[in-house]
CSV table of C-alpha atoms in Angstrom, one decimal:
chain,number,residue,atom,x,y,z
U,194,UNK,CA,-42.8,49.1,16.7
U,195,UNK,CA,-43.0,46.3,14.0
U,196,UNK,CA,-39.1,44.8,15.7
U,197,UNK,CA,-40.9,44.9,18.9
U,198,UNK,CA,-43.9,43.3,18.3
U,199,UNK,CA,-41.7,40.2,16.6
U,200,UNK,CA,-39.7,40.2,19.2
U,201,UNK,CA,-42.5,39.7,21.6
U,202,UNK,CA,-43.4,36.7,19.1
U,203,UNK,CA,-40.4,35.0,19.0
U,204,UNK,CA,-39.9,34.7,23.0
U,205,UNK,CA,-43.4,33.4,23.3
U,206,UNK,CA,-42.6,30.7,21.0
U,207,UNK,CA,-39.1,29.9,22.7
U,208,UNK,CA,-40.7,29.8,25.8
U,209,UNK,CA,-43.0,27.3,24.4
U,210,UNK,CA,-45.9,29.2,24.4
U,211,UNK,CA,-47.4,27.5,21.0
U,212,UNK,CA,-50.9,28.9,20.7
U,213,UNK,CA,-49.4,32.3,20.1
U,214,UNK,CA,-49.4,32.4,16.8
U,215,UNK,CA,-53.4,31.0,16.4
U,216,UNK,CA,-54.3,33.5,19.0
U,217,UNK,CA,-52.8,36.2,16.8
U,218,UNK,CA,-54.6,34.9,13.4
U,219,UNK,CA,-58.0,35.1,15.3
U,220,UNK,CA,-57.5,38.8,16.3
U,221,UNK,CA,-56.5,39.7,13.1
U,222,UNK,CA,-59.0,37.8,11.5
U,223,UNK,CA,-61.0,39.6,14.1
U,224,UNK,CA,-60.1,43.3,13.4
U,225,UNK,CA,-61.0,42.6,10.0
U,226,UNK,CA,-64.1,41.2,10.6
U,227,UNK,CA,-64.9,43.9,13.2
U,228,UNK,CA,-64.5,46.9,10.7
U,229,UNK,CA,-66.8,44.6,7.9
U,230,UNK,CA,-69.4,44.6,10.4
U,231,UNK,CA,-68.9,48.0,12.1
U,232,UNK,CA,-68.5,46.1,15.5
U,233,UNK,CA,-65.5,45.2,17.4
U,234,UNK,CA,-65.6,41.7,18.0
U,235,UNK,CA,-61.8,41.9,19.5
U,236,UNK,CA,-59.3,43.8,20.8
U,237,UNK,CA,-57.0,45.9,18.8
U,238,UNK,CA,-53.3,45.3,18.2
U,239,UNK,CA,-52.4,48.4,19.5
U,240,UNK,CA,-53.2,50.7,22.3
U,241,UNK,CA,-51.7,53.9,23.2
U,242,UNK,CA,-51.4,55.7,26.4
U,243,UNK,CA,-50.3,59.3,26.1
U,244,UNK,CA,-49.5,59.3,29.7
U,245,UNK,CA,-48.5,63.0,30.2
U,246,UNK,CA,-48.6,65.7,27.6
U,247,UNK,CA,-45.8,67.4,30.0
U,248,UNK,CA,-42.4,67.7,27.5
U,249,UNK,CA,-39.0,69.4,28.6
U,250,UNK,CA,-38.7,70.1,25.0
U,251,UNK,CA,-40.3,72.7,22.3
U,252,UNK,CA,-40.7,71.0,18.6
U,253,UNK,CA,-42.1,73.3,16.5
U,254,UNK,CA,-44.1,70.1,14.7
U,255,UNK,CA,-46.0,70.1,18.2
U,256,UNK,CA,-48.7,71.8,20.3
U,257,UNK,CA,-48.6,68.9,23.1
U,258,UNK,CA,-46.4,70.4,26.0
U,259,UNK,CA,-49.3,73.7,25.2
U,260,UNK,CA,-52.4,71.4,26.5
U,261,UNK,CA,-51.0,71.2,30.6
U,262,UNK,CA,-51.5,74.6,30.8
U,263,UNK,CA,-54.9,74.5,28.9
U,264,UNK,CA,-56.2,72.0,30.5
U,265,UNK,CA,-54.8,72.8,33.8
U,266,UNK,CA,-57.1,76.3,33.4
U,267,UNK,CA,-60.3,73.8,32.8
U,268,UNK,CA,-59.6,72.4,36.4
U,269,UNK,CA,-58.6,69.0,34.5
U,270,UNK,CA,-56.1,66.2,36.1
U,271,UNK,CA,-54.1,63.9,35.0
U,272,UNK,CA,-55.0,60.5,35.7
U,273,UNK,CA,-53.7,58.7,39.3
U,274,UNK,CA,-51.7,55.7,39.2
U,275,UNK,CA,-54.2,53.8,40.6
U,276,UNK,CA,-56.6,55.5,37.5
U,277,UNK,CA,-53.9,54.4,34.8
U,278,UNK,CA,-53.8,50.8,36.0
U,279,UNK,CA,-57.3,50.0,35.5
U,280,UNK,CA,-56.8,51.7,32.0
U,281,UNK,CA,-54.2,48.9,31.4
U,282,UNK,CA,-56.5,46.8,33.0
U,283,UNK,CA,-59.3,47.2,30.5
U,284,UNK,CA,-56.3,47.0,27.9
U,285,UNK,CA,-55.8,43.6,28.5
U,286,UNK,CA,-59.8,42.4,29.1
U,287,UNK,CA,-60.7,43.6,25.9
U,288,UNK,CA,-57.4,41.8,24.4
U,289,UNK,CA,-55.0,44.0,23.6
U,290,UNK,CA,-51.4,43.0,21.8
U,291,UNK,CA,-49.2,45.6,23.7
U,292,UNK,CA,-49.2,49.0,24.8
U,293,UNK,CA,-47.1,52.3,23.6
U,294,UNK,CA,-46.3,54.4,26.7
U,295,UNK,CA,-46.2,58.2,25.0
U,296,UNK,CA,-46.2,62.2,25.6
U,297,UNK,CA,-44.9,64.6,25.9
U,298,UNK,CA,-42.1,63.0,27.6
U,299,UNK,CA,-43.1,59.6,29.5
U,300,UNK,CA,-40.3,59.6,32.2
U,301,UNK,CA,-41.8,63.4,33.4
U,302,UNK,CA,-44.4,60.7,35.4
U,303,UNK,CA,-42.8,59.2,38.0
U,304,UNK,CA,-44.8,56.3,38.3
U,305,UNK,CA,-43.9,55.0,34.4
U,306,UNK,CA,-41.5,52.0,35.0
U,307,UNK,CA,-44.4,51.0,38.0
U,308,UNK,CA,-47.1,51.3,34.8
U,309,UNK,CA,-44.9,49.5,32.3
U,310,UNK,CA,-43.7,46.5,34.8
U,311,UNK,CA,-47.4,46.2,35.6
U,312,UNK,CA,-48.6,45.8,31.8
U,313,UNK,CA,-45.5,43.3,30.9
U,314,UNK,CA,-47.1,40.9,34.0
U,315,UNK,CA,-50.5,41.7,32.4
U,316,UNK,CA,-48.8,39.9,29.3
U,317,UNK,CA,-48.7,42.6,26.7
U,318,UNK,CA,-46.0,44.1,24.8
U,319,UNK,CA,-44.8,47.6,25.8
U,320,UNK,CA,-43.0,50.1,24.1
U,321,UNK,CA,-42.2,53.7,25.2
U,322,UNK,CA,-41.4,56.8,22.8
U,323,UNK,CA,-38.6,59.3,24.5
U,324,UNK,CA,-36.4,62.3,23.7
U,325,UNK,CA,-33.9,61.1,25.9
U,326,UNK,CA,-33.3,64.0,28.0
U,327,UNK,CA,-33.7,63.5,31.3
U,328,UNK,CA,-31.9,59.5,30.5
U,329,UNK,CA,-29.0,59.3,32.9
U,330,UNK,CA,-27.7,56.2,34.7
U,331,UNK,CA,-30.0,55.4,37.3
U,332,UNK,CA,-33.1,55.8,35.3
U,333,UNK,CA,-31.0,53.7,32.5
U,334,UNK,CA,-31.1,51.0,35.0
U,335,UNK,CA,-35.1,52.0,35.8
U,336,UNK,CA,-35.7,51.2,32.6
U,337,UNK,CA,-34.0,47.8,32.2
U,338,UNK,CA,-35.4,46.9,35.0
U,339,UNK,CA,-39.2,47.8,34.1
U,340,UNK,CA,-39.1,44.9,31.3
U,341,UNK,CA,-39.7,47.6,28.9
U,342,UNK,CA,-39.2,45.4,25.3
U,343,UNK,CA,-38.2,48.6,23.0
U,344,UNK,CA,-37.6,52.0,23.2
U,345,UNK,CA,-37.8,54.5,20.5
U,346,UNK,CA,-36.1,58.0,21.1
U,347,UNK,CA,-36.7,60.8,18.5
U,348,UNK,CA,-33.8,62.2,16.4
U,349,UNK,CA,-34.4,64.5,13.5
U,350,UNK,CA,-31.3,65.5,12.1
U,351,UNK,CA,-27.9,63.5,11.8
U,352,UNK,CA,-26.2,66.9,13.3
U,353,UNK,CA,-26.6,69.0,16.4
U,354,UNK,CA,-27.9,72.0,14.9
U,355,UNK,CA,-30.6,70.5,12.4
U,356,UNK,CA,-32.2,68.0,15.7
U,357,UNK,CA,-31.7,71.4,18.1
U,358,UNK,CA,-33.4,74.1,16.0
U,359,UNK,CA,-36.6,71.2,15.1
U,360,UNK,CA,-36.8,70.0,18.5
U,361,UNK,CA,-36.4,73.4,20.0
U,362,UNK,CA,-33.9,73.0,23.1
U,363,UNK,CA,-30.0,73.4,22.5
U,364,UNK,CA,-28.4,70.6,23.7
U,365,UNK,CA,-31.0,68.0,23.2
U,366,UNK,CA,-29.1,66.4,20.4
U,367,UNK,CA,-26.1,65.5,22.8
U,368,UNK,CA,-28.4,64.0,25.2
U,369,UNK,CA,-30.2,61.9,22.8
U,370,UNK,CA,-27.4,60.7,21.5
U,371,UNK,CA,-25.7,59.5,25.3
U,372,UNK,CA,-28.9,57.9,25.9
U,373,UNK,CA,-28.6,55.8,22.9
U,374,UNK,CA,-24.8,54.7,24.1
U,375,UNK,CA,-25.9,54.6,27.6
U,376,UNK,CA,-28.8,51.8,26.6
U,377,UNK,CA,-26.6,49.9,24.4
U,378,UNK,CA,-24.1,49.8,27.0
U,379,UNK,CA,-26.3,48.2,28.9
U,380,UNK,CA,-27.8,45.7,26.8
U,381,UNK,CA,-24.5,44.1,26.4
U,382,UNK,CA,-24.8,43.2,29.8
U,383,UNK,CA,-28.2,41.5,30.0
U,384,UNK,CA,-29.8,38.1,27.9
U,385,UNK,CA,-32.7,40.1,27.0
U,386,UNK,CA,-32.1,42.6,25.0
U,387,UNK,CA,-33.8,46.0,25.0
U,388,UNK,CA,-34.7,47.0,21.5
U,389,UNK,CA,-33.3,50.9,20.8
U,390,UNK,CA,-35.2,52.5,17.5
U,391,UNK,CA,-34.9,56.4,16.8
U,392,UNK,CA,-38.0,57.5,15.0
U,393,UNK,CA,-37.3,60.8,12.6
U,394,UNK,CA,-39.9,62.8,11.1
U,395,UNK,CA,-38.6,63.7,8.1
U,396,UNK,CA,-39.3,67.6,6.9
U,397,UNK,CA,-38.1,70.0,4.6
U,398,UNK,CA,-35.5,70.9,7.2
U,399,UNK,CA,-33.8,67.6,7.7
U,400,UNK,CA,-34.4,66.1,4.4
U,401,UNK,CA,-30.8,67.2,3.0
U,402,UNK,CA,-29.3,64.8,6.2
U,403,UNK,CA,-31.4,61.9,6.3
U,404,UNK,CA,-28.9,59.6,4.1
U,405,UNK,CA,-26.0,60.7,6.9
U,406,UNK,CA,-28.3,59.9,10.0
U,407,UNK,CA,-29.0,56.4,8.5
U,408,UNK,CA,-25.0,56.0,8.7
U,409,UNK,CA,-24.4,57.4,11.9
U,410,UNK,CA,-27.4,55.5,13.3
U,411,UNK,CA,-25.6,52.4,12.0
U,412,UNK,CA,-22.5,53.4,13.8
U,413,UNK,CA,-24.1,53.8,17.3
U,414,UNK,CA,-25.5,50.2,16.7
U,415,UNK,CA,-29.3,51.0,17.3
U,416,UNK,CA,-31.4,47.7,16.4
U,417,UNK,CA,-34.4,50.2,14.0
U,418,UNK,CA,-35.0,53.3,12.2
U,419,UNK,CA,-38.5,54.5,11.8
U,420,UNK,CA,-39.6,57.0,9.8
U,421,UNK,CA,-42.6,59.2,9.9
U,422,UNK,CA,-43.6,61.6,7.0
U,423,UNK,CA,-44.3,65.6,8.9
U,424,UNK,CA,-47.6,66.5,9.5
U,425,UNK,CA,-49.2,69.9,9.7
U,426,UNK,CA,-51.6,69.5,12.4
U,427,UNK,CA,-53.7,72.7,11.2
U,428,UNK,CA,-54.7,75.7,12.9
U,429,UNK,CA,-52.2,76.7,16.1
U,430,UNK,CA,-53.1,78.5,19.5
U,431,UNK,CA,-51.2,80.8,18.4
U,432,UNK,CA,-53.7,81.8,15.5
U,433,UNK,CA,-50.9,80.5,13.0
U,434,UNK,CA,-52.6,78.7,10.3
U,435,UNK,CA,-49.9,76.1,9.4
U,436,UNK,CA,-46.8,74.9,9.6
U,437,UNK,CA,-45.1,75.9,6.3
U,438,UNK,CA,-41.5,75.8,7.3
U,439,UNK,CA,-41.6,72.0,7.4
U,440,UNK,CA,-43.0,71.5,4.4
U,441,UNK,CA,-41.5,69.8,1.5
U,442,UNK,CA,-42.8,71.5,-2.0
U,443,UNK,CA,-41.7,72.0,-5.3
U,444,UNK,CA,-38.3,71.7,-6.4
U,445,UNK,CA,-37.8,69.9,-3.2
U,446,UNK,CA,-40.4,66.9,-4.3
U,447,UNK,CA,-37.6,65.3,-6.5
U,448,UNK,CA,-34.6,65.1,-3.6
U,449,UNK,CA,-37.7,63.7,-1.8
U,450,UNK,CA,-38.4,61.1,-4.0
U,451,UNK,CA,-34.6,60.3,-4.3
U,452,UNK,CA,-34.6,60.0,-0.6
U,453,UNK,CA,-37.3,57.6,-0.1
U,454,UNK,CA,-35.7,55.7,-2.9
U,455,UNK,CA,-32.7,55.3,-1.4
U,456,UNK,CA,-34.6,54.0,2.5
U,457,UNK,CA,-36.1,51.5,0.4
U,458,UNK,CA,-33.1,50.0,-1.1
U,459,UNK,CA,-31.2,50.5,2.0
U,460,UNK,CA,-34.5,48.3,3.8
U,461,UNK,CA,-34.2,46.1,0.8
U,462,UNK,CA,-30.4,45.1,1.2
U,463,UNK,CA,-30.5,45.3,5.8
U,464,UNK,CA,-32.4,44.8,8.6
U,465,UNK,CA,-31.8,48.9,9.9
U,466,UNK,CA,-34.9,50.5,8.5
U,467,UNK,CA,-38.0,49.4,10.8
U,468,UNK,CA,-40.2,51.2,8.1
U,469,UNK,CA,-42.0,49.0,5.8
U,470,UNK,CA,-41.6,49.2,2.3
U,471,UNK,CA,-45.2,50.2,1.2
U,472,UNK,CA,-45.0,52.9,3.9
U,473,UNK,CA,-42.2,54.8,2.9
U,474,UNK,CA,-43.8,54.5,-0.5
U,475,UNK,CA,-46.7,56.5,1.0
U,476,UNK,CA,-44.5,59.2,1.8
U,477,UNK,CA,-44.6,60.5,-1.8
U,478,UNK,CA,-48.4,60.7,-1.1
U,479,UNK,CA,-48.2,62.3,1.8
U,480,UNK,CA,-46.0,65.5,0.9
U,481,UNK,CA,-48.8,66.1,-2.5
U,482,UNK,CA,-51.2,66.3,-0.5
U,483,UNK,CA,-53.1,63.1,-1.8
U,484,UNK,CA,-55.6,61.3,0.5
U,485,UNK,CA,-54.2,58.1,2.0
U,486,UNK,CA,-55.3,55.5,-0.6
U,487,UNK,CA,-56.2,52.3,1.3
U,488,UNK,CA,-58.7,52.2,4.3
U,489,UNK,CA,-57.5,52.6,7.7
U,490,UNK,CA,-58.3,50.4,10.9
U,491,UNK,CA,-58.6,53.3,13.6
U,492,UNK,CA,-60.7,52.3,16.8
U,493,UNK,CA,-60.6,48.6,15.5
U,494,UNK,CA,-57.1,47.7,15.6
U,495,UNK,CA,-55.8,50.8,17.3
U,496,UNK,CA,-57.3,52.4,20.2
U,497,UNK,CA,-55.8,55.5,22.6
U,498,UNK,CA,-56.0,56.7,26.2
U,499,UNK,CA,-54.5,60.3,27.0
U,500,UNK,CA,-53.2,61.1,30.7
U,501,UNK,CA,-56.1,62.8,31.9
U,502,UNK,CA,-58.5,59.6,30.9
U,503,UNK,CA,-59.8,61.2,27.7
U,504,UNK,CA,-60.4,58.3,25.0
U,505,UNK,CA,-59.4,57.9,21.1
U,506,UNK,CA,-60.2,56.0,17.8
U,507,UNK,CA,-56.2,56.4,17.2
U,508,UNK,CA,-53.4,58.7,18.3
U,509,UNK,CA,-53.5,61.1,15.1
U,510,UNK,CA,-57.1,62.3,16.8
U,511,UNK,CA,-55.4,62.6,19.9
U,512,UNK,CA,-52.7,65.0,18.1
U,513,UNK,CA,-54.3,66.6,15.6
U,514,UNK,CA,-57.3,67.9,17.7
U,515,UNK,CA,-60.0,65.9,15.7
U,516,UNK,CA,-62.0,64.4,18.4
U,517,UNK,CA,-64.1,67.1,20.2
U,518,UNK,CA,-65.9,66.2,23.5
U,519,UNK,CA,-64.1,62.6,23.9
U,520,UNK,CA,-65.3,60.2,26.1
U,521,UNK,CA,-63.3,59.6,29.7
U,522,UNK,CA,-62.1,57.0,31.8
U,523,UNK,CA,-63.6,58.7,34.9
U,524,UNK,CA,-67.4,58.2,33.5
U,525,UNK,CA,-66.9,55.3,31.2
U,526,UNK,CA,-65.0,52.6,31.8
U,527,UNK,CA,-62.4,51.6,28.7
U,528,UNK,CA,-64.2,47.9,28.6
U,529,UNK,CA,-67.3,49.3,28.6
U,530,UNK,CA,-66.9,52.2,26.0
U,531,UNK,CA,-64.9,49.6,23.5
U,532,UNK,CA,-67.9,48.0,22.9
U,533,UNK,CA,-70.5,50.7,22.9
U,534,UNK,CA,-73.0,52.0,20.6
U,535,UNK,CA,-71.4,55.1,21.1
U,536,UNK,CA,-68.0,54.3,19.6
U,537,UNK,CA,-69.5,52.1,16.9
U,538,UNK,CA,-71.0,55.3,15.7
U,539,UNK,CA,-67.3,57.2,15.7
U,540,UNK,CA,-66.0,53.8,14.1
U,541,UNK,CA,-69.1,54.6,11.3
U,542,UNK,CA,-67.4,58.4,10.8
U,543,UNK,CA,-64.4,57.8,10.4
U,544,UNK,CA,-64.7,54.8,8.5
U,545,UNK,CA,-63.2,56.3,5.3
U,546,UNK,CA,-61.0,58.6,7.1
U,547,UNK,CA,-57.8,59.2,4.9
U,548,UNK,CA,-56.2,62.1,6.8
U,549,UNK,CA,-53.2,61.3,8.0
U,550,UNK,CA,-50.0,58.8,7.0
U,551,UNK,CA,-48.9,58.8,10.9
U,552,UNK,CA,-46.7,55.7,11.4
U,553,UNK,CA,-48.1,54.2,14.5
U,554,UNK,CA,-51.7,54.0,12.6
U,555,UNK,CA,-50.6,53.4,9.0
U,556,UNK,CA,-48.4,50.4,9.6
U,557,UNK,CA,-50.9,48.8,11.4
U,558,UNK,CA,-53.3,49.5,8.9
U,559,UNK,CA,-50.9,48.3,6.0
U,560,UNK,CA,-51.1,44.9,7.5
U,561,UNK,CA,-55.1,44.6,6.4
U,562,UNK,CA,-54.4,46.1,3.0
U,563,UNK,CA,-52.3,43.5,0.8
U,564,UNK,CA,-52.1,45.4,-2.0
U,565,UNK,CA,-49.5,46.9,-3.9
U,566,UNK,CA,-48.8,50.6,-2.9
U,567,UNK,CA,-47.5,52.5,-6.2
U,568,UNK,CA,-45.6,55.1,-7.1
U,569,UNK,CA,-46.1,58.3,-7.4
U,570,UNK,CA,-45.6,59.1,-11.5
């Protein structure tokens, strides 16, 4: 996300466009502002549209590809093309940098490259997260031609049977992997490049390969890694209270720390590892169980939109299940509800909110909070 929104930064200042980088200090002046003042005097940085929760794969770190069925027994819908549009819409009134297109699996929606053409002429930045599955070359070429500026595919293990058994489909790792080569093919073809990151969430069960996915991720030439510390989203549908097999815990705390050491020299000497420093210093805090120690900038620089119109603070809400009885597209509009008393009041809530160290929330918060991040003794 960070390489993509530079990127975007760099081509509006080749093509001349010089009041870029003064529009971008006064929104981030802005955001900052906003959350002072419990207001939002701007738009955020960063919106998300969970377009479809629909996913042709099983992660056992998720519940999403559970919620079409439970919300298709509450009579709900997903949003119409038509519907999404005027969420992108409201996106860019209300100022928006770019927009994250996400799931379940984005390309299940057959209108997506019709969504993400119409937010690049809108002006924003766009970005779509993928597990590369369904990737073949005519929706290679769907995607080049939707000006799409990065793609990030997830990849959780540096060998087919770690990435199969965490993402829950045999196979997936082979498919992943030719979407990756398929892109990059591609790219060598155009002047504008697409920029190809693979996020990982790193767990107790890929922790042992993470130093041999960096190296074959350099081999296959993709532009960013990201990493994203696992998360145990709480109770299941199941009635399963957690997620313990993904957790990383005693004895394992020290190969941890020796991991994260070694992404942070490997950041410090190349340009591979999208992940910021301070971030993957949080990691340590997140796998004790410590509360995230810096504020965080949810519904002021980051704001989400789900597939069936169902509105967010941030993403982690979205996933985790913390927002109960969200507000909707279909009875508020996005413009409208962005600056309303009634989100000022969530804004209030969850003000000193430290639950989560998700990436897409914590990097954008890192950029209000200068100061140093350290260790974990």
């Amino acid at each position: 996300m960070r390489k993509s929104y530079l990127s975007y930064l760099f081509e509006k200042l080749k093509d001349g466009d010089l009041l870029i980088l003064p529009r971008l200090g006064y929104q981030y002046l802005g955001i900052a502002f906003s959350r002072f003042i419990n207001q939002s005097v701007v738009g955020p940085l960063h919106g998300s549209i969970i377009i479809t929760y629909r996913c042709n794969l099983r992660c056992s770190m998720c519940e999403l590809w559970k919620r079409p069925i439970e919300y298709g027994a509450l009579g709900k819908k997903e949003l119409t093309t038509k519907e999404l549009k005027k969420v992108i819409d409201d996106f860019r009134e209300i100022g928006t940098t770019g927009i994250g297109f996400t799931g379940g699996e984005p390309m299940l929606r057959k209108d997506i490259f019709e969504l993400v053409n119409y937010t690049k002429k809108k002006g924003m930045i766009t970005h779509m997260s993928s597990n590369g599955l369904i990737i073949n070359e005519q929706i290679a070429s769907k995607i080049m031609q939707s000006g799409l500026d990065a793609i990030g595919f997830s990849l959780d293990g540096a060998t087919a049977e770690t990435h199969d058994k965490i993402r829950g489909i045999k196979g997936s790792y082979e498919k992943v992997i030719n979407s990756i080569l398929l892109l990059n093919k591609l790219n060598e073809r155009r002047k504008k490049k697409l920029i190809i990151i693979v996020v990982t969430v790193i767990s107790t069960l890929n922790l042992h390969e993470i130093r041999e996915l960096v190296s074959l991720l350099r081999k296959l030439k993709v532009d960013k890694i990201s990493f994203i510390p696992f998360h145990d989203i709480g109770i299941l549908s199941d009635g399963t209270p957690s997620m313990n097999k993904h957790k990383i815990k005693g004895k394992e705390m020290k190969q941890l720390d020796s991991v994260i050491d070694f992404l942070i020299k490997t950041k410090k000497e190349e340009s591979i590892i999208d992940s910021s420093t301070r971030y993957l210093r949080l990691f340590k805090y997140c796998f004790r169980d410590m509360q995230l120690p810096m504020p965080c900038y949810a519904g002021y620089a980051t704001f989400s939109v789900d597939g069936y119109g169902d509105m967010y603070p941030c993403f982690p809400m979205m996933e985790m299940g913390l927002a109960k009885n969200a507000a909707n597209v279909r009875d508020v509009s996005l413009k409208d509800y962005w600056g309303s008393k009634e989100l000022n009041n969530i804004r209030k809530k969850i003000k000193n909110c430290r639950k989560c160290y998700w990436n897409n929330q914590t990097e954008i918060s890192l950029l209000f909070n200068r100061r140093q991040i350290k260790d974990v003794k």
